XYZ file of C-alpha atoms in Angstrom:
526
model
C 105.652 75.203 98.156
C 106.951 72.080 96.312
C 106.254 69.969 93.217
C 108.703 67.205 92.728
C 104.883 65.314 91.447
C 105.509 67.603 87.639
C 107.627 66.828 84.602
C 111.332 67.969 85.194
C 112.435 69.739 82.675
C 115.427 70.536 84.236
C 118.440 68.946 86.557
C 121.453 70.611 87.285
C 123.770 68.311 90.746
C 126.381 68.945 92.835
C 124.509 73.090 93.858
C 126.022 74.093 97.336
C 123.751 76.427 99.732
C 125.193 78.235 102.658
C 123.587 78.773 105.722
C 124.974 80.197 108.511
C 124.562 79.633 111.888
C 126.017 80.220 115.986
C 129.433 78.446 115.250
C 129.566 77.560 111.873
C 128.628 77.790 107.825
C 127.930 74.239 106.478
C 128.030 73.742 103.270
C 125.048 71.385 101.391
C 125.450 70.292 98.310
C 121.621 68.960 96.426
C 120.184 68.878 93.053
C 118.504 72.164 91.222
C 114.952 71.278 88.814
C 112.525 73.073 87.983
C 108.892 71.056 86.725
C 106.231 71.834 84.770
C 102.889 72.684 86.975
C 100.230 73.544 85.518
C 100.476 77.044 87.100
C 104.263 77.501 85.805
C 107.143 76.876 86.196
C 109.176 75.816 89.171
C 112.328 76.005 90.920
C 113.881 73.729 93.441
C 117.411 72.819 95.475
C 116.714 69.214 97.272
C 119.686 68.872 100.068
C 122.315 65.961 99.190
C 124.880 65.726 101.523
C 126.185 68.274 104.254
C 130.658 69.409 103.209
C 133.032 71.746 104.837
C 135.125 73.813 102.978
C 138.244 70.958 102.119
C 135.007 68.636 100.918
C 134.800 66.519 104.171
C 132.129 65.455 105.492
C 130.639 67.527 108.199
C 127.175 65.269 110.214
C 123.298 64.078 108.348
C 121.394 66.787 107.164
C 118.932 65.002 108.752
C 119.065 66.299 111.938
C 120.113 70.031 111.062
C 116.607 72.859 110.640
C 117.431 75.272 108.040
C 117.673 78.906 108.392
C 114.726 79.388 105.686
C 111.816 76.621 107.504
C 108.678 77.085 106.300
C 106.520 78.381 109.635
C 103.772 76.440 108.857
C 106.080 73.793 109.779
C 104.083 69.280 110.094
C 103.028 68.492 113.094
C 101.161 65.718 115.192
C 97.889 66.411 117.132
C 95.151 64.123 118.348
C 92.340 65.357 118.674
C 88.863 63.815 120.779
C 85.861 66.010 120.638
C 84.130 66.095 123.691
C 80.744 65.082 122.247
C 81.942 62.055 121.228
C 80.209 58.941 123.324
C 83.165 56.895 122.679
C 87.217 56.647 122.537
C 87.350 57.973 119.252
C 89.323 59.487 118.046
C 90.870 62.533 115.067
C 94.319 61.913 114.611
C 96.554 64.331 111.748
C 100.680 63.372 111.833
C 102.506 65.336 109.253
C 106.416 65.172 108.727
C 108.290 66.214 111.061
C 112.057 64.901 110.720
C 114.666 67.447 110.467
C 116.027 68.207 107.880
C 116.802 70.949 104.677
C 114.079 72.732 103.746
C 114.085 72.370 100.017
C 114.514 76.472 98.197
C 111.435 76.496 95.625
C 109.514 79.189 94.417
C 107.552 79.757 91.154
C 109.185 81.348 88.183
C 106.821 83.789 87.489
C 107.763 85.690 91.434
C 111.185 85.666 89.962
C 112.128 90.460 90.092
C 115.671 90.037 89.472
C 118.725 87.536 90.063
C 122.590 88.060 90.124
C 125.090 86.109 89.431
C 129.289 86.638 90.645
C 131.650 84.472 89.557
C 134.595 84.033 91.513
C 138.411 83.806 91.304
C 140.746 81.538 88.729
C 137.588 80.121 87.475
C 136.095 78.570 90.619
C 133.069 78.775 89.875
C 129.938 81.960 90.431
C 127.418 82.131 92.218
C 123.773 82.741 91.590
C 121.267 85.149 94.249
C 117.768 84.965 93.197
C 114.968 87.982 93.913
C 111.481 87.662 94.247
C 108.487 89.779 94.314
C 107.008 90.211 97.123
C 111.195 91.028 98.623
C 112.252 87.403 99.766
C 116.271 86.177 99.155
C 116.471 82.816 99.411
C 120.058 81.374 99.951
C 122.580 82.074 97.745
C 123.432 79.006 95.372
C 126.714 78.592 94.785
C 127.832 76.418 90.939
C 130.295 74.535 89.641
C 133.287 76.322 87.287
C 130.459 78.860 85.152
C 127.226 76.326 85.077
C 124.572 78.799 86.384
C 124.311 79.136 82.518
C 122.676 76.090 81.752
C 119.863 76.788 84.845
C 119.181 80.250 83.124
C 118.900 79.410 80.144
C 115.803 76.955 81.120
C 114.430 79.756 83.100
C 114.632 81.828 79.905
C 112.116 79.613 78.712
C 109.544 80.966 81.149
C 111.251 84.562 81.238
C 113.554 86.611 79.779
C 116.603 88.937 81.386
C 118.075 91.834 80.876
C 121.429 93.060 82.337
C 120.895 96.466 84.865
C 123.056 99.351 83.260
C 124.460 100.090 87.018
C 125.447 96.518 88.035
C 126.566 94.708 85.044
C 125.792 91.215 87.895
C 122.219 92.859 87.854
C 119.564 90.924 85.476
C 116.541 92.344 86.046
C 113.019 90.512 84.888
C 112.227 91.913 81.255
C 108.176 91.969 80.707
C 107.479 93.808 77.134
C 104.029 93.008 78.055
C 103.426 95.441 80.449
C 103.819 99.098 78.976
C 102.275 100.489 80.991
C 106.054 100.187 83.099
C 108.053 102.197 80.313
C 105.943 105.133 79.889
C 106.608 108.313 81.778
C 104.525 109.592 84.623
C 102.402 112.500 82.973
C 101.590 109.347 80.410
C 100.852 107.339 84.355
C 98.027 110.149 84.832
C 98.161 109.970 88.447
C 98.115 113.280 89.737
C 96.307 115.142 87.461
C 92.906 117.011 87.589
C 91.903 114.959 83.656
C 92.052 111.629 85.322
C 88.653 111.396 85.349
C 89.342 107.652 84.954
C 90.976 106.335 87.239
C 88.554 107.091 89.762
C 86.173 105.500 88.544
C 88.144 103.479 88.485
C 88.604 104.310 91.977
C 84.522 104.563 93.206
C 84.566 100.987 90.812
C 87.296 99.495 93.042
C 89.058 101.375 94.638
C 91.911 99.151 97.095
C 92.804 97.904 93.679
C 92.171 101.158 91.389
C 94.629 103.201 94.172
C 96.928 100.535 95.499
C 98.066 99.309 91.972
C 98.144 103.342 90.420
C 101.206 103.107 93.346
C 102.470 99.523 92.600
C 102.826 100.843 89.307
C 105.209 103.680 89.797
C 106.960 102.407 92.425
C 108.164 99.313 89.377
C 108.463 102.447 86.881
C 110.397 104.333 88.520
C 112.721 100.791 89.909
C 113.180 99.822 86.819
C 113.780 103.619 85.243
C 116.668 103.773 87.802
C 118.102 99.806 87.228
C 118.117 99.285 84.121
C 118.542 103.031 81.799
C 122.208 104.615 82.319
C 121.088 108.105 81.834
C 119.416 107.577 84.656
C 120.466 109.578 88.014
C 121.651 108.021 90.952
C 120.162 111.415 92.858
C 117.555 114.096 92.449
C 118.995 117.587 93.217
C 116.476 119.884 95.508
C 115.014 121.729 91.973
C 114.522 118.797 90.255
C 112.176 117.356 93.201
C 110.792 120.755 93.733
C 110.131 120.757 90.728
C 108.000 117.125 90.275
C 106.590 118.422 93.155
C 105.686 121.460 91.938
C 104.100 119.640 88.599
C 102.359 117.213 91.337
C 100.719 119.829 93.670
C 100.378 123.231 91.910
C 98.131 125.219 94.834
C 101.678 124.259 97.541
C 104.196 126.406 97.539
C 107.408 125.457 97.937
C 110.403 127.088 99.361
C 113.609 125.712 97.742
C 115.497 126.665 100.602
C 113.972 123.871 102.525
C 114.657 120.160 101.821
C 111.251 119.706 99.688
C 108.960 117.842 100.984
C 108.336 118.848 104.879
C 106.098 122.595 103.837
C 103.212 120.040 102.394
C 102.450 119.472 105.668
C 104.185 121.738 107.708
C 102.795 125.064 105.963
C 99.469 125.302 106.857
C 99.385 126.666 111.328
C 97.136 123.772 112.933
C 94.582 125.600 115.609
C 96.508 123.595 119.456
C 95.234 120.504 120.385
C 92.420 120.354 122.626
C 92.036 118.512 126.514
C 90.946 115.248 126.227
C 89.537 112.919 129.304
C 89.147 109.666 129.908
C 87.475 107.549 132.184
C 89.817 104.685 134.100
C 89.250 100.910 132.952
C 86.782 99.291 134.378
C 88.226 97.575 136.825
C 87.652 93.577 138.325
C 85.282 94.289 141.043
C 82.804 96.813 138.465
C 82.544 94.005 135.882
C 82.273 91.450 138.464
C 78.980 94.100 140.021
C 77.950 93.446 136.293
C 77.714 89.891 137.161
C 74.816 87.859 138.114
C 74.209 84.631 140.395
C 73.607 82.660 137.208
C 76.817 84.291 135.378
C 74.684 86.672 133.630
C 76.308 90.230 132.490
C 73.314 92.666 133.802
C 73.050 96.801 133.122
C 74.451 95.770 129.532
C 74.190 99.334 128.059
C 75.512 100.976 131.015
C 78.558 98.517 131.403
C 78.924 99.156 127.595
C 79.232 103.256 128.430
C 82.211 101.935 131.422
C 83.821 100.633 128.594
C 83.158 103.184 126.451
C 83.905 106.308 127.954
C 87.339 104.088 129.333
C 88.053 100.557 127.579
C 88.651 97.673 130.371
C 91.866 96.842 132.647
C 94.431 94.637 130.386
C 93.703 90.949 132.864
C 89.902 91.830 131.934
C 90.478 92.033 127.635
C 90.688 87.817 127.915
C 87.230 86.700 129.901
C 85.416 90.710 127.956
C 85.895 90.402 124.766
C 84.121 87.135 123.751
C 81.090 89.207 124.581
C 82.194 92.672 122.651
C 82.603 90.218 120.028
C 80.403 88.103 120.265
C 81.114 84.659 120.450
C 79.066 84.992 124.022
C 75.710 85.913 124.573
C 75.660 88.829 126.910
C 72.382 86.667 128.055
C 73.793 83.524 128.402
C 74.252 82.413 131.427
C 77.613 80.161 132.685
C 76.429 76.886 132.450
C 75.390 77.809 128.366
C 79.141 79.580 127.568
C 80.620 76.540 129.086
C 78.435 73.955 126.739
C 79.079 76.625 123.590
C 82.942 76.732 124.445
C 83.317 72.975 124.626
C 80.478 72.580 120.654
C 82.641 75.876 119.314
C 86.111 73.810 120.263
C 84.629 70.326 118.353
C 83.356 72.127 114.636
C 86.962 74.364 115.210
C 88.734 71.437 115.244
C 87.063 69.650 112.653
C 87.324 72.662 109.580
C 90.958 72.589 110.732
C 90.937 68.642 110.459
C 89.532 69.567 106.286
C 92.086 71.561 105.202
C 95.313 69.731 107.065
C 94.096 66.514 105.313
C 93.906 68.281 101.597
C 97.492 66.173 99.988
C 99.906 67.918 98.345
C 98.297 66.256 94.875
C 94.883 67.064 95.336
C 96.707 71.209 96.350
C 97.505 70.821 93.054
C 94.330 70.683 91.452
C 92.880 73.108 93.836
C 93.997 76.648 92.370
C 92.392 78.905 94.952
C 93.045 76.877 98.272
C 96.746 76.725 96.727
C 96.410 80.421 95.868
C 94.730 81.398 99.037
C 98.416 79.242 100.852
C 100.796 80.826 99.608
C 99.381 84.547 100.663
C 99.115 83.742 104.592
C 101.874 81.688 104.011
C 103.311 85.797 103.124
C 100.871 87.905 105.252
C 102.126 86.234 108.538
C 105.539 85.625 108.493
C 105.764 89.408 108.516
C 102.392 90.053 110.893
C 103.533 91.945 114.541
C 106.840 90.194 113.868
C 108.469 92.744 116.244
C 106.080 91.666 118.745
C 107.242 90.270 122.361
C 103.753 87.393 121.084
C 105.267 86.843 117.951
C 109.145 87.514 117.868
C 111.611 84.923 117.332
C 112.081 82.524 114.413
C 110.403 79.323 115.516
C 107.756 81.087 117.423
C 104.578 78.367 118.264
C 102.077 81.934 118.332
C 103.385 81.833 114.095
C 101.868 78.784 114.216
C 98.997 79.769 115.395
C 98.657 83.037 113.405
C 99.015 80.180 109.894
C 96.490 77.928 111.038
C 93.757 80.106 112.013
C 93.470 82.227 108.905
C 93.747 78.833 107.225
C 90.689 77.350 108.756
C 89.049 80.665 108.260
C 89.507 80.049 104.977
C 86.932 75.846 105.299
C 84.971 78.728 107.616
C 84.596 80.646 104.896
C 84.811 79.383 101.886
C 83.108 82.680 99.658
C 85.825 85.388 101.112
C 88.684 83.086 101.390
C 91.073 85.582 102.859
C 92.194 89.015 101.977
C 96.252 90.550 102.172
C 95.064 92.150 105.669
C 93.188 89.593 107.992
C 95.992 89.307 109.573
C 96.408 92.169 111.288
C 92.955 91.659 112.584
C 93.623 88.404 113.766
C 96.719 89.668 116.050
C 95.817 91.177 118.587
C 92.571 88.736 119.242
C 95.200 86.543 119.352
C 97.085 88.341 121.511
C 94.253 88.920 124.825
C 93.003 84.623 123.460
C 96.446 83.497 123.984
C 93.795 80.374 122.890
C 93.076 79.334 119.235
C 89.854 77.858 118.845
C 88.552 80.763 121.141
C 90.859 83.280 119.188
C 89.539 81.908 116.047
C 85.536 82.053 116.934
C 85.952 85.904 117.921
C 87.615 86.823 115.089
C 85.028 85.132 113.048
C 82.300 87.406 114.249
C 85.067 90.218 114.426
C 84.529 89.349 110.793
C 81.197 89.240 110.906
C 81.245 93.377 111.393
C 84.573 94.449 109.161
C 84.281 91.839 106.681
C 82.591 93.814 104.166
C 86.063 95.722 104.047
C 86.943 92.964 102.653
C 85.114 92.345 99.986
C 85.438 92.412 96.000
C 83.528 94.910 95.503
C 84.684 97.031 98.194
C 81.037 98.496 98.833
C 81.750 98.922 102.055
C 85.137 100.715 101.863
C 82.793 102.981 98.960
C 80.459 103.428 101.989
C 82.637 104.067 104.722
C 84.886 106.683 102.332
C 81.137 108.866 101.455
C 80.319 109.122 105.251
C 83.628 109.803 106.852
C 83.304 112.644 103.868
C 79.551 113.554 105.235
C 80.783 113.371 108.615
C 84.116 115.976 108.175
C 81.985 118.289 106.168
C 79.616 119.326 108.760
C 82.347 118.446 111.617
C 84.832 120.566 110.133
C 84.265 122.868 106.641
C 87.051 124.456 105.755
C 88.855 121.668 106.397
C 87.122 120.092 103.467
C 87.500 122.405 101.487
C 91.817 122.530 102.713
C 91.453 118.675 101.281
C 89.168 119.612 98.251
C 91.561 122.322 97.195
C 94.195 120.298 97.163
C 93.233 117.483 95.633
C 92.488 115.045 98.293
C 88.928 115.033 98.884
C 88.597 111.980 97.870
C 90.065 110.653 100.972
C 92.583 108.559 99.587
C 94.735 107.877 102.188
C 92.165 107.412 105.077
C 92.070 103.709 102.817
C 94.122 101.711 104.963
C 93.078 103.282 108.156
C 89.608 102.099 107.549
C 90.269 98.811 106.305
C 92.242 97.836 109.165
C 91.016 99.975 111.463
C 94.218 101.961 113.069
C 95.640 99.044 113.614
C 99.315 100.195 111.353
C 98.796 103.593 112.904
C 99.450 103.085 116.600
C 100.915 100.997 119.215
C 99.758 97.496 119.505
C 98.149 98.533 122.931
C 96.903 101.409 121.694
C 94.566 99.136 118.908
C 93.747 97.347 121.356
C 92.265 100.170 123.891
C 90.738 102.085 120.630
C 88.960 98.033 119.781
C 86.955 97.996 122.236
C 85.463 101.997 122.546
C 84.775 100.747 119.034
C 83.232 98.470 119.426
C 80.987 99.131 122.462
C 80.592 102.348 121.680
C 77.077 101.738 119.318
C 74.088 101.541 121.393
C 75.751 104.466 123.177
C 76.481 106.714 122.111
C 74.317 108.669 124.002
C 75.417 107.824 127.494
C 78.515 109.924 126.988
C 77.065 112.614 126.564
C 74.590 112.915 129.783
C-alpha cells in the first residue's frame, strides 16, 4: 500500500535494510516515514542507495528486485476486442521498472515488534510483526535512533514489554477487555452459553471464527505478558482442562491427553466402495453430434457421476458442467460466445486496473478487498507446482481474476475462501478469461456460502443434520451427547467444498461428481 500522498508525521533518514540473496546480502539505506491517511497511520521505508558493510556503493538499486516484491506487480499490456471493427485497441501500461520495493504497512496492522541492541553502541535493529503473521524486513538504525520511531508510533498505538522476552514489545489494546477474561468468562465450551448458539445461527461464520480467535489471542497474550504463566502444561493440567471442557469423555491419564477424544470409540469397518472408470475421450466424443451439440446429456452426467472425468478432458467438459457453455450450443455458437466473454472480461479488468492511487485512497471498499485478495493469493496452494515459486505468473492470474470478479459482482465482492474455489478451476482451464467465467458461473451456485447473512451455510448445516439423523441415528445421538449436534466442525468443509480436506487431484474429481449429480442420482441405482 503506497501512502506517500498523506501528511508526513515522521521522517528518519539513514535507516538500512539487509536483503538476503544467493551470492551476497546487499544492504540498502533509505528513509522511514509515517504518513497520516484517512484510515490511519502508514509506516513506509523507501530505498535510497545500496551499500556494503564498508559503506561502498555496490550498484544502483534501480536494477534490483527485493524478496518482498509484491506478487501483484505492474505490467504493460494491450488488448484489442474481437468485436471491434476498427484498429483501436485498449492500452494498459503500468510501471515495470525493477527497483527496491517500498516496505509499507498500516500501523493498525502491527501485532508486536522486537528490538535488539548491537554491541559497543553500533546501533539497533527493529523487526515488526504484523497481525496476519507476516514479517517485513528488519530495519537497522544508527545508534539508538529507533526510539524516535517508537515514540512516533505510540501516537497511534500503545506497547507493553513481554514478560518472557525483554526485547519483545506487544501492542496493547485496552479496549479489547475480552482478551483479559478467563476461559470460563468466555463461555465457549459450557452448555449454558446459549448466547453463543444464538449468535451462531444469526451469523455462524463470525461467531465460530470469532470465538476461536479470542481463545488464540488470549493464550498468546497471556503467555507472552504474564510472568507467572507456565511455559508448558503438564499432562495432568491438560487432562484437567479437557475434562472441564468435555465432561462426558473419559480420559486416561496414562496416555497422551487429547488423542482419546477421537480414538475411544470403536468404529465399524469401512465399507468397500467401487467406482466406475473415468469418462474417456472416445466416450465424450460419442455424445457430440455433427454440429457440436452435446447429446444424451443425462446419460453423460450419469457416467461422470459414477466415475468422473479423464484429466485431459476436464478443460473442455468443465465449461459445460460449470455453465460457461450451454450443453445444447453448437461449435459456432460457442466460438461466438467465447469471443464476447473474453471482450467483457478484459473490459472489467481494465476498470480496476485504471483506478489511480488517488482514487484508491477514497475508495475504502476497493482498498479493503484488494488488500484481502493480496493476502489470500500469496498463501493459496503455493506448494502446488502450478503456483509454486516466488515469481510465478499463475499467482498473478489468480489475483487478477479475483480482482475482476469484484468488478463483476459488486454486491458480493471478495470473501475469504473464494481463492480456494478459483485455484482448481484455473489449474484446469489454464486460461485467464475462461477460468474467470467458469469461476463466475461456479459462484452462482455456491455464492450463498459467502453472503453476509450466511443463510446458505445455515441451510446446509440444517440439511446435513437432517441427513445424519435419518441415515445414522446412533451417530446423531453420539454427536448430541458430546455437544457437537450443532455441526460447527463441518463449517469449513461446506464453505469451500472440502477444498482443504483432500488432495488437489481428489478435489477435482469430487467437484465434477458433485456438479453432475443434481439430476442423475436415480440413474446411479439403476
